[in-house]
Amino acid sequence: MNETLERWSSRRAFILAVTGAAVGLGNIWRFPYITGENGGAAFLLLYVAFVVLLGLPVMMAEILIGRAGRRSPMQSLGHLATQAGRSGHWRWLGLFGAFTVFCILSFYSVVSGWSIEFLVSAINGDFVGKGAAEIGAGFDAFLADPWRMTFNHTLFLAMTMTVVAAGVAKGLERLNNLLMPLLYLLLLVLAGHAATTSGFGQALAWLFTPDLSAVSPTVLIAAMGHAFFTLAVGACALMAYGAYMPDHQSLPRAAAGVAVLDVTVALLAGIAIFSVVFAQGMDPAEGPGLMFVTLPVAFADLPLGAFWLSLFFLLLLMATWTSSINLAEPMVATLQGWGLGRGQAAAAVGVAVWMVGMLSVLSFSTLADVRVLFGMNVFEWVTTIPPEIFLPIGGLFIAVFAAWVLPEPVALRALDAGPHGFRAWRGLVRWVSIPLTLVVLASGLI
Ligand code: PFF
């Protein structure tokens, strides 16, 4: 298979695209609920440390491979490995990545569907004047209604696959250019609004005063998994975007910019959410429903509550949309590499993800108690194991490939950061990221 000819139209477009991939449910839905479940500030501290020591260097490794290979992830890995005189079996890492994003997209689409439902409800003013019990019961009733859930899941996946089918320059790039700056603006407004609530001080204290005695292997694994998840690293999804990266752009600078933007979004979302949670005396450890239940409750009493809430769900939907197109890209690119047209590939991926996503839809009703996967139902499994185990494993192999297998001149050129920058990056990956990932994974398994 030959090199792809498509490129992002500019450096800015590439950074926006990677930020679009990184910022999503992970920052706005998953980060607050996982932080809530894992006790707050200590988790936050670990997560930021893992972003710096693992997420960021491995992100560079992943994009670098895509940029050096300029093919679909599977083909880039296979091609680069054989060129370096190594085994072509490295390409199976691309397939593992595709399997990981497949699992992730299957729940991603379902939860993003919730935000469509909630956006419509918020605009209709359905939550106005309602109390916690009533809103909680409404959410449970929604989850228990497979038809409404299916409708939203289908709609969201159709939105995603339509953009993906249109291709990089026309589809992904235009959407990213439009949505990302808007998203920042909205988040700043929401965080500013949070600062006026009575829970603001408590939220800051809870998020930023770590109690290190709360750290356990579970917390470590969760924090590491989340660092990979939030940066969209470990599933070869950014490798697919790296293949379209323009020549002459420093990769470390681009990646660091994205990481800063990504963590900022999570912090702003955390402040926005926990301020209202504490102002209303709610439970931060509520779980996956945290954002969906507490925010409507919190905003219901506030002046202009329906407006702020609609804005919030709009923002969430925009963020998840740009991430889900990134989740779909490696699968579509792989099928294209196997000879399918882009439209056909997008349709095939859409149908397959839709079917598996239905298992998550039904995990709240018919299949709620089908716990064949280590005591978890399908939704619990796909929201835990692929992010916390598959992504770090994928990231580990990506790091080994970039830092040990790729010949130095190839990696040096693709990183585009000069010899000193290259050596610093490779040293970090070889002697910090790889061992640290191994140690945390092992601690979790034991
Ligand atoms: N980074 C995305 C988020 O935070 O919602 C999720 C994600 C996208 C994970 C792409 C993995 C991936 F390959």
Short mmCIF file of C-alpha atoms and ligand atoms in Angstrom, two decimals:
data_model
loop_
_atom_site.label_atom_id
_atom_site.label_comp_id
_atom_site.label_asym_id
_atom_site.label_seq_id
_atom_site.Cartn_x
_atom_site.Cartn_y
_atom_site.Cartn_z
CA MET A 1 0.00 0.00 0.00
CA ASN A 2 1.30 3.43 -0.92
CA GLU A 3 1.64 6.55 1.17
CA THR A 4 -1.49 8.54 1.80
CA LEU A 5 -1.60 11.87 0.00
CA GLU A 6 -4.02 13.60 2.32
CA ARG A 7 -2.63 16.20 4.72
CA TRP A 8 -4.07 18.56 7.28
CA SER A 9 -4.08 21.94 5.57
CA SER A 10 -1.93 23.68 8.20
CA ARG A 11 -0.08 23.23 11.50
CA ARG A 12 -2.96 24.84 13.30
CA ALA A 13 -5.39 22.40 11.69
CA PHE A 14 -3.30 19.50 12.95
CA ILE A 15 -3.20 20.85 16.51
CA LEU A 16 -6.92 21.50 16.45
CA ALA A 17 -7.58 18.00 15.19
CA VAL A 18 -5.50 16.35 17.90
CA THR A 19 -7.07 18.60 20.54
CA GLY A 20 -10.47 17.64 19.17
CA ALA A 21 -9.54 13.99 19.58
CA ALA A 22 -8.20 14.49 23.08
CA VAL A 23 -10.95 16.67 24.51
CA GLY A 24 -14.15 14.73 24.90
CA LEU A 25 -16.18 12.61 27.28
CA GLY A 26 -12.87 11.86 29.01
CA ASN A 27 -12.51 15.43 30.21
CA ILE A 28 -16.08 16.39 30.87
CA TRP A 29 -17.88 13.19 31.85
CA ARG A 30 -15.24 10.59 32.77
CA PHE A 31 -12.69 12.81 34.54
CA PRO A 32 -15.14 14.21 37.10
CA TYR A 33 -16.78 10.87 37.90
CA ILE A 34 -13.52 8.92 38.11
CA THR A 35 -11.99 11.67 40.24
CA GLY A 36 -15.10 11.54 42.41
CA GLU A 37 -14.88 7.77 42.79
CA ASN A 38 -11.16 7.87 43.55
CA GLY A 39 -11.23 10.48 46.24
CA GLY A 40 -10.37 13.77 44.54
CA ALA A 41 -7.04 15.57 44.77
CA ALA A 42 -4.66 12.58 45.10
CA PHE A 43 -6.14 11.07 41.95
CA LEU A 44 -5.87 14.40 40.17
CA LEU A 45 -2.21 14.73 41.12
CA LEU A 46 -1.38 11.23 39.85
CA TYR A 47 -3.31 11.78 36.67
CA VAL A 48 -1.38 14.97 35.90
CA ALA A 49 1.92 13.22 36.70
CA PHE A 50 1.00 10.34 34.34
CA VAL A 51 0.04 12.80 31.62
CA VAL A 52 3.50 14.36 31.81
CA LEU A 53 5.57 11.20 32.27
CA LEU A 54 3.60 8.74 30.14
CA GLY A 55 0.80 10.28 28.14
CA LEU A 56 2.76 13.05 26.53
CA PRO A 57 5.93 11.13 25.52
CA VAL A 58 3.87 8.19 24.25
CA MET A 59 1.60 10.57 22.37
CA MET A 60 4.69 11.85 20.55
CA ALA A 61 5.77 8.25 19.89
CA GLU A 62 2.39 7.42 18.43
CA ILE A 63 2.09 10.45 16.16
CA LEU A 64 5.72 10.03 15.12
CA ILE A 65 5.05 6.50 13.86
CA GLY A 66 2.07 7.69 11.83
CA ARG A 67 4.05 10.54 10.37
CA ALA A 68 7.00 8.32 9.47
CA GLY A 69 4.74 5.65 7.94
CA ARG A 70 2.14 7.88 6.26
CA ARG A 71 -0.25 4.95 5.95
CA SER A 72 -3.03 3.43 8.04
CA PRO A 73 -1.71 2.40 11.49
CA MET A 74 -1.47 -1.28 10.62
CA GLN A 75 0.35 -0.60 7.37
CA SER A 76 2.62 2.04 8.85
CA LEU A 77 3.76 -0.34 11.58
CA GLY A 78 4.27 -3.23 9.17
CA HIS A 79 6.04 -1.10 6.59
CA LEU A 80 8.37 0.66 9.06
CA ALA A 81 9.21 -2.60 10.83
CA THR A 82 10.16 -4.45 7.65
CA GLN A 83 12.13 -1.47 6.39
CA ALA A 84 14.09 -1.58 9.64
CA GLY A 85 14.71 -5.27 9.12
CA ARG A 86 12.33 -6.26 11.93
CA SER A 87 9.30 -8.53 11.96
CA GLY A 88 6.27 -7.44 9.97
CA HIS A 89 4.18 -8.83 12.83
CA TRP A 90 4.39 -5.39 14.41
CA ARG A 91 1.42 -4.56 12.23
CA TRP A 92 -0.86 -6.53 14.57
CA LEU A 93 -0.38 -3.71 17.06
CA GLY A 94 -2.46 -1.64 14.64
CA LEU A 95 -5.20 -4.24 14.73
CA PHE A 96 -5.12 -4.32 18.54
CA GLY A 97 -5.52 -0.54 18.46
CA ALA A 98 -8.47 -0.86 16.09
CA PHE A 99 -10.06 -3.39 18.46
CA THR A 100 -9.52 -1.02 21.40
CA VAL A 101 -11.13 1.97 19.66
CA PHE A 102 -13.93 -0.32 18.53
CA CYS A 103 -14.73 -1.18 22.17
CA ILE A 104 -14.38 2.45 23.26
CA LEU A 105 -16.50 3.88 20.46
CA SER A 106 -19.25 1.38 21.28
CA PHE A 107 -19.90 3.03 24.66
CA TYR A 108 -18.77 6.47 23.59
CA SER A 109 -21.61 6.69 21.14
CA VAL A 110 -24.12 5.55 23.76
CA VAL A 111 -23.03 8.09 26.38
CA SER A 112 -22.80 10.84 23.76
CA GLY A 113 -26.37 9.89 22.91
CA TRP A 114 -27.29 10.73 26.51
CA SER A 115 -26.01 14.23 25.94
CA ILE A 116 -28.26 14.60 22.87
CA GLU A 117 -31.22 13.56 25.02
CA PHE A 118 -30.21 15.93 27.81
CA LEU A 119 -29.53 18.80 25.45
CA VAL A 120 -33.05 18.53 24.08
CA SER A 121 -34.52 18.24 27.59
CA ALA A 122 -32.50 21.22 28.80
CA ILE A 123 -33.62 23.36 25.88
CA ASN A 124 -37.21 22.36 26.56
CA GLY A 125 -36.75 23.47 30.16
CA ASP A 126 -37.71 19.99 31.41
CA PHE A 127 -35.54 20.26 34.51
CA VAL A 128 -36.69 23.68 35.68
CA GLY A 129 -37.95 23.68 39.26
CA LYS A 130 -37.35 19.95 39.76
CA GLY A 131 -35.59 18.44 42.78
CA ALA A 132 -32.83 15.84 43.00
CA ALA A 133 -35.16 12.87 43.46
CA GLU A 134 -37.31 13.74 40.49
CA ILE A 135 -34.38 14.37 38.15
CA GLY A 136 -32.60 11.21 39.33
CA ALA A 137 -35.76 9.19 38.69
CA GLY A 138 -36.07 10.77 35.24
CA PHE A 139 -32.50 9.75 34.38
CA ASP A 140 -33.12 6.18 35.58
CA ALA A 141 -36.31 6.02 33.53
CA PHE A 142 -34.38 7.19 30.48
CA LEU A 143 -31.69 4.54 31.02
CA ALA A 144 -34.33 1.88 31.38
CA ASP A 145 -35.93 2.84 28.07
CA PRO A 146 -33.99 0.97 25.36
CA TRP A 147 -35.90 2.70 22.55
CA ARG A 148 -34.93 6.23 23.51
CA MET A 149 -31.38 5.13 24.23
CA THR A 150 -31.19 3.36 20.87
CA PHE A 151 -32.51 6.39 19.03
CA ASN A 152 -29.85 8.68 20.50
CA HIS A 153 -27.03 6.14 20.05
CA THR A 154 -28.04 5.72 16.39
CA LEU A 155 -28.26 9.45 15.80
CA PHE A 156 -24.86 10.13 17.31
CA LEU A 157 -23.15 7.35 15.38
CA ALA A 158 -24.72 8.58 12.15
CA MET A 159 -23.39 12.09 12.87
CA THR A 160 -19.93 10.64 13.43
CA MET A 161 -19.78 8.39 10.42
CA THR A 162 -21.10 11.11 8.10
CA VAL A 163 -18.18 13.35 8.98
CA VAL A 164 -15.69 10.50 8.77
CA ALA A 165 -17.01 9.45 5.35
CA ALA A 166 -16.41 12.99 4.05
CA GLY A 167 -12.65 12.55 4.62
CA VAL A 168 -9.96 14.38 6.48
CA ALA A 169 -9.74 17.75 4.79
CA LYS A 170 -13.42 18.22 4.08
CA GLY A 171 -14.98 16.47 7.02
CA LEU A 172 -12.81 16.28 10.09
CA GLU A 173 -10.91 19.48 9.59
CA ARG A 174 -13.86 21.75 8.97
CA LEU A 175 -15.70 20.44 11.99
CA ASN A 176 -12.65 20.84 14.22
CA ASN A 177 -11.96 24.38 13.06
CA LEU A 178 -15.47 25.39 13.87
CA LEU A 179 -16.02 23.59 17.14
CA MET A 180 -12.83 23.70 19.15
CA PRO A 181 -12.53 27.46 19.72
CA LEU A 182 -16.23 27.67 20.52
CA LEU A 183 -15.84 24.94 23.09
CA TYR A 184 -13.16 26.83 24.96
CA LEU A 185 -15.26 29.92 25.09
CA LEU A 186 -18.23 28.03 26.49
CA LEU A 187 -16.13 26.31 29.16
CA LEU A 188 -14.64 29.57 30.34
CA VAL A 189 -18.13 31.01 30.70
CA LEU A 190 -19.25 27.95 32.70
CA ALA A 191 -16.22 28.00 35.00
CA GLY A 192 -16.73 31.72 35.54
CA HIS A 193 -20.29 30.98 36.47
CA ALA A 194 -19.14 28.27 38.91
CA ALA A 195 -16.98 30.84 40.69
CA THR A 196 -20.14 32.67 41.70
CA THR A 197 -21.65 29.61 43.45
CA SER A 198 -21.26 28.85 47.14
CA GLY A 199 -19.56 25.49 46.45
CA PHE A 200 -16.61 27.03 44.61
CA GLY A 201 -14.20 27.15 47.56
CA GLN A 202 -15.02 23.61 48.62
CA ALA A 203 -14.59 22.33 45.07
CA LEU A 204 -11.14 23.92 44.85
CA ALA A 205 -10.10 22.45 48.20
CA TRP A 206 -11.40 19.02 47.25
CA LEU A 207 -9.65 19.05 43.87
CA PHE A 208 -6.34 20.53 44.96
CA THR A 209 -5.54 19.33 48.50
CA PRO A 210 -4.19 15.79 47.99
CA ASP A 211 -4.33 13.10 50.67
CA LEU A 212 -1.67 10.63 49.54
CA SER A 213 -2.80 7.94 51.97
CA ALA A 214 -5.76 7.45 49.62
CA VAL A 215 -3.49 6.05 46.88
CA SER A 216 -3.98 2.33 46.14
CA PRO A 217 -3.14 0.14 43.10
CA THR A 218 -6.72 0.66 41.90
CA VAL A 219 -6.27 4.42 42.06
CA LEU A 220 -2.92 4.14 40.27
CA ILE A 221 -4.37 2.02 37.46
CA ALA A 222 -7.35 4.33 37.12
CA ALA A 223 -5.12 7.41 36.96
CA MET A 224 -2.77 5.86 34.42
CA GLY A 225 -5.62 4.60 32.25
CA HIS A 226 -7.24 7.99 32.37
CA ALA A 227 -4.03 9.74 31.32
CA PHE A 228 -3.97 7.58 28.17
CA PHE A 229 -7.71 7.88 27.59
CA THR A 230 -7.89 11.62 27.92
CA LEU A 231 -5.00 12.19 25.51
CA ALA A 232 -6.44 9.62 23.06
CA VAL A 233 -3.17 7.70 23.28
CA GLY A 234 -2.57 3.95 23.06
CA ALA A 235 -5.05 2.88 20.40
CA CYS A 236 -3.21 4.06 17.28
CA ALA A 237 -5.94 6.67 16.76
CA LEU A 238 -3.45 9.52 16.88
CA MET A 239 -1.15 7.45 14.69
CA ALA A 240 -3.86 7.67 12.04
CA TYR A 241 -3.93 11.48 12.42
CA GLY A 242 -0.12 11.63 12.41
CA ALA A 243 -0.14 10.16 8.92
CA TYR A 244 -1.78 13.39 7.73
CA MET A 245 0.56 15.68 9.67
CA PRO A 246 2.26 18.34 7.55
CA ASP A 247 6.04 18.24 7.06
CA HIS A 248 8.03 20.83 9.01
CA GLN A 249 6.12 20.94 12.29
CA SER A 250 7.76 20.24 15.63
CA LEU A 251 5.96 17.30 17.14
CA PRO A 252 6.85 17.92 20.81
CA ARG A 253 5.60 21.48 20.62
CA ALA A 254 2.33 20.41 19.04
CA ALA A 255 1.83 17.54 21.51
CA ALA A 256 2.65 19.65 24.57
CA GLY A 257 0.21 22.30 23.41
CA VAL A 258 -2.52 19.70 23.10
CA ALA A 259 -1.78 18.21 26.53
CA VAL A 260 -1.98 21.62 28.20
CA LEU A 261 -5.27 22.39 26.48
CA ASP A 262 -6.62 18.95 27.40
CA VAL A 263 -5.77 19.13 31.09
CA THR A 264 -7.11 22.68 31.25
CA VAL A 265 -10.45 21.54 29.88
CA ALA A 266 -10.66 18.75 32.47
CA LEU A 267 -9.83 21.16 35.29
CA LEU A 268 -12.34 23.74 34.10
CA ALA A 269 -15.00 21.05 33.76
CA GLY A 270 -14.10 19.67 37.19
CA ILE A 271 -14.38 23.09 38.78
CA ALA A 272 -17.67 23.77 36.98
CA ILE A 273 -19.15 20.44 38.04
CA PHE A 274 -17.86 20.09 41.61
CA SER A 275 -18.73 23.68 42.50
CA VAL A 276 -22.36 22.98 41.82
CA VAL A 277 -22.15 19.51 43.37
CA PHE A 278 -20.87 20.99 46.63
CA ALA A 279 -23.17 23.99 46.50
CA GLN A 280 -26.08 21.52 46.47
CA GLY A 281 -24.59 19.14 49.05
CA MET A 282 -24.41 16.22 46.61
CA ASP A 283 -22.19 13.15 46.44
CA PRO A 284 -19.02 13.49 44.31
CA ALA A 285 -18.72 9.68 44.09
CA GLU A 286 -22.01 9.28 42.25
CA GLY A 287 -20.42 7.31 39.33
CA PRO A 288 -21.20 7.52 35.59
CA GLY A 289 -24.41 9.38 36.36
CA LEU A 290 -22.52 12.17 38.19
CA MET A 291 -22.67 14.77 35.48
CA PHE A 292 -26.03 13.73 34.08
CA VAL A 293 -27.85 13.79 37.41
CA THR A 294 -26.09 16.40 39.48
CA LEU A 295 -25.81 19.12 36.88
CA PRO A 296 -29.49 19.33 35.98
CA VAL A 297 -30.27 19.32 39.71
CA ALA A 298 -27.70 21.96 40.45
CA PHE A 299 -28.66 24.19 37.57
CA ALA A 300 -32.40 23.75 38.14
CA ASP A 301 -32.37 26.23 41.02
CA LEU A 302 -29.98 28.73 39.52
CA PRO A 303 -30.97 31.88 37.70
CA LEU A 304 -31.03 31.15 33.97
CA GLY A 305 -30.40 27.48 34.86
CA ALA A 306 -31.96 26.06 31.70
CA PHE A 307 -29.76 28.29 29.60
CA TRP A 308 -26.51 27.30 31.35
CA LEU A 309 -27.46 23.66 31.22
CA SER A 310 -28.26 23.74 27.51
CA LEU A 311 -24.94 25.41 26.91
CA PHE A 312 -23.17 22.72 28.89
CA PHE A 313 -24.72 19.83 26.97
CA LEU A 314 -24.10 21.55 23.68
CA LEU A 315 -20.46 21.84 24.66
CA LEU A 316 -20.27 18.21 25.66
CA LEU A 317 -21.82 17.08 22.41
CA MET A 318 -19.38 19.13 20.37
CA ALA A 319 -16.46 17.70 22.32
CA THR A 320 -17.60 14.10 21.96
CA TRP A 321 -18.26 14.50 18.26
CA THR A 322 -14.68 15.53 17.47
CA SER A 323 -13.37 12.66 19.63
CA SER A 324 -15.60 10.02 18.13
CA ILE A 325 -14.47 10.84 14.61
CA ASN A 326 -10.94 10.23 15.83
CA LEU A 327 -12.01 6.94 17.39
CA ALA A 328 -13.48 5.84 14.07
CA GLU A 329 -10.52 6.94 11.95
CA PRO A 330 -8.09 4.05 12.58
CA MET A 331 -10.76 1.47 11.78
CA VAL A 332 -11.83 3.28 8.62
CA ALA A 333 -8.21 3.80 7.58
CA THR A 334 -7.51 0.10 8.11
CA LEU A 335 -10.46 -0.98 5.96
CA GLN A 336 -9.45 1.55 3.31
CA GLY A 337 -6.01 0.03 3.38
CA TRP A 338 -7.69 -3.29 2.62
CA GLY A 339 -9.22 -1.79 -0.51
CA LEU A 340 -12.62 -0.48 0.59
CA GLY A 341 -13.78 2.99 -0.46
CA ARG A 342 -13.93 5.61 2.31
CA GLY A 343 -17.73 5.72 2.31
CA GLN A 344 -18.04 1.94 2.38
CA ALA A 345 -15.48 1.66 5.14
CA ALA A 346 -17.30 4.28 7.23
CA ALA A 347 -20.62 2.49 6.72
CA ALA A 348 -19.17 -0.90 7.69
CA VAL A 349 -17.56 0.50 10.84
CA GLY A 350 -20.75 2.36 11.72
CA VAL A 351 -22.91 -0.76 11.48
CA ALA A 352 -20.50 -2.93 13.47
CA VAL A 353 -20.06 -0.36 16.24
CA TRP A 354 -23.80 0.22 16.36
CA MET A 355 -24.44 -3.47 16.99
CA VAL A 356 -21.91 -3.79 19.79
CA GLY A 357 -23.05 -0.44 21.20
CA MET A 358 -26.52 -1.96 21.55
CA LEU A 359 -25.08 -4.25 24.23
CA SER A 360 -24.21 -1.11 26.22
CA VAL A 361 -27.65 0.33 25.57
CA LEU A 362 -29.23 -2.83 26.93
CA SER A 363 -26.85 -2.94 29.91
CA PHE A 364 -29.25 -0.57 31.63
CA SER A 365 -32.32 -2.73 31.04
CA THR A 366 -32.53 -6.24 29.58
CA LEU A 367 -28.85 -7.11 30.02
CA ALA A 368 -28.24 -5.24 33.28
CA ASP A 369 -27.52 -8.39 35.21
CA VAL A 370 -25.70 -10.34 32.55
CA ARG A 371 -22.30 -10.27 34.20
CA VAL A 372 -20.23 -12.70 32.20
CA LEU A 373 -17.17 -10.45 31.98
CA PHE A 374 -15.39 -10.64 35.36
CA GLY A 375 -18.58 -9.80 37.21
CA MET A 376 -19.23 -6.75 35.08
CA ASN A 377 -22.03 -6.15 32.60
CA VAL A 378 -21.08 -5.04 29.10
CA PHE A 379 -21.27 -1.31 29.80
CA GLU A 380 -19.17 -1.62 32.95
CA TRP A 381 -16.62 -3.73 31.11
CA VAL A 382 -16.22 -1.47 28.06
CA THR A 383 -15.95 1.65 30.21
CA THR A 384 -13.25 0.10 32.43
CA ILE A 385 -11.10 -2.55 30.72
CA PRO A 386 -10.32 -0.98 27.33
CA PRO A 387 -9.43 2.44 28.85
CA GLU A 388 -7.55 1.12 31.88
CA ILE A 389 -5.87 -2.00 30.48
CA PHE A 390 -5.91 -2.03 26.66
CA LEU A 391 -4.76 1.59 26.21
CA PRO A 392 -1.71 1.26 28.50
CA ILE A 393 -0.77 -2.06 26.86
CA GLY A 394 -1.12 -0.52 23.40
CA GLY A 395 0.82 2.53 24.57
CA LEU A 396 3.58 0.31 25.91
CA PHE A 397 4.11 -1.41 22.56
CA ILE A 398 3.86 1.90 20.69
CA ALA A 399 6.56 3.31 22.95
CA VAL A 400 8.81 0.28 22.48
CA PHE A 401 8.37 0.46 18.73
CA ALA A 402 9.16 4.17 18.48
CA ALA A 403 12.04 4.25 20.97
CA TRP A 404 13.70 0.87 20.38
CA VAL A 405 12.65 -0.53 17.01
CA LEU A 406 12.54 2.45 14.65
CA PRO A 407 15.97 3.35 13.29
CA GLU A 408 17.23 6.59 14.80
CA PRO A 409 17.30 8.65 11.58
CA VAL A 410 13.68 7.78 10.81
CA ALA A 411 12.45 8.66 14.30
CA LEU A 412 14.61 11.77 14.46
CA ARG A 413 13.16 13.13 11.25
CA ALA A 414 9.57 12.35 12.20
CA LEU A 415 9.89 13.99 15.63
CA ASP A 416 11.24 17.17 14.02
CA ALA A 417 12.73 18.57 17.23
CA GLY A 418 16.45 18.54 16.54
CA PRO A 419 19.01 16.05 17.90
CA HIS A 420 18.84 17.31 21.51
CA GLY A 421 15.06 17.28 21.59
CA PHE A 422 15.11 13.81 20.08
CA ARG A 423 17.51 12.43 22.66
CA ALA A 424 15.57 13.94 25.54
CA TRP A 425 12.32 12.44 24.24
CA ARG A 426 13.83 9.02 23.58
CA GLY A 427 15.50 8.92 27.00
CA LEU A 428 12.21 9.79 28.67
CA VAL A 429 10.34 7.08 26.77
CA ARG A 430 13.01 4.43 27.24
CA TRP A 431 13.83 4.97 30.88
CA VAL A 432 10.70 6.50 32.38
CA SER A 433 7.52 5.91 30.36
CA ILE A 434 8.09 2.26 29.49
CA PRO A 435 9.22 1.07 32.96
CA LEU A 436 6.57 3.15 34.73
CA THR A 437 3.77 1.73 32.59
CA LEU A 438 5.03 -1.79 33.27
CA VAL A 439 5.23 -1.22 37.01
CA VAL A 440 1.73 0.27 37.29
CA LEU A 441 0.20 -2.44 35.09
CA ALA A 442 1.93 -5.13 37.17
CA SER A 443 0.80 -3.56 40.43
CA GLY A 444 -2.76 -3.61 39.15
CA LEU A 445 -2.58 -7.23 38.08
CA ILE A 446 -1.12 -8.34 41.39
N1 PFF B 1 -9.64 11.37 24.38
C1 PFF B 1 -11.04 11.08 24.27
C2 PFF B 1 -11.76 11.67 25.46
O1 PFF B 1 -11.12 12.16 26.38
O2 PFF B 1 -12.98 11.63 25.48
C3 PFF B 1 -11.34 9.62 24.15
C4 PFF B 1 -10.47 8.84 23.21
C5 PFF B 1 -10.36 9.21 21.87
C6 PFF B 1 -9.77 7.74 23.67
C7 PFF B 1 -9.55 8.48 21.01
C8 PFF B 1 -8.97 6.99 22.83
C9 PFF B 1 -8.87 7.38 21.50
F1 PFF B 1 -8.10 6.68 20.72
#
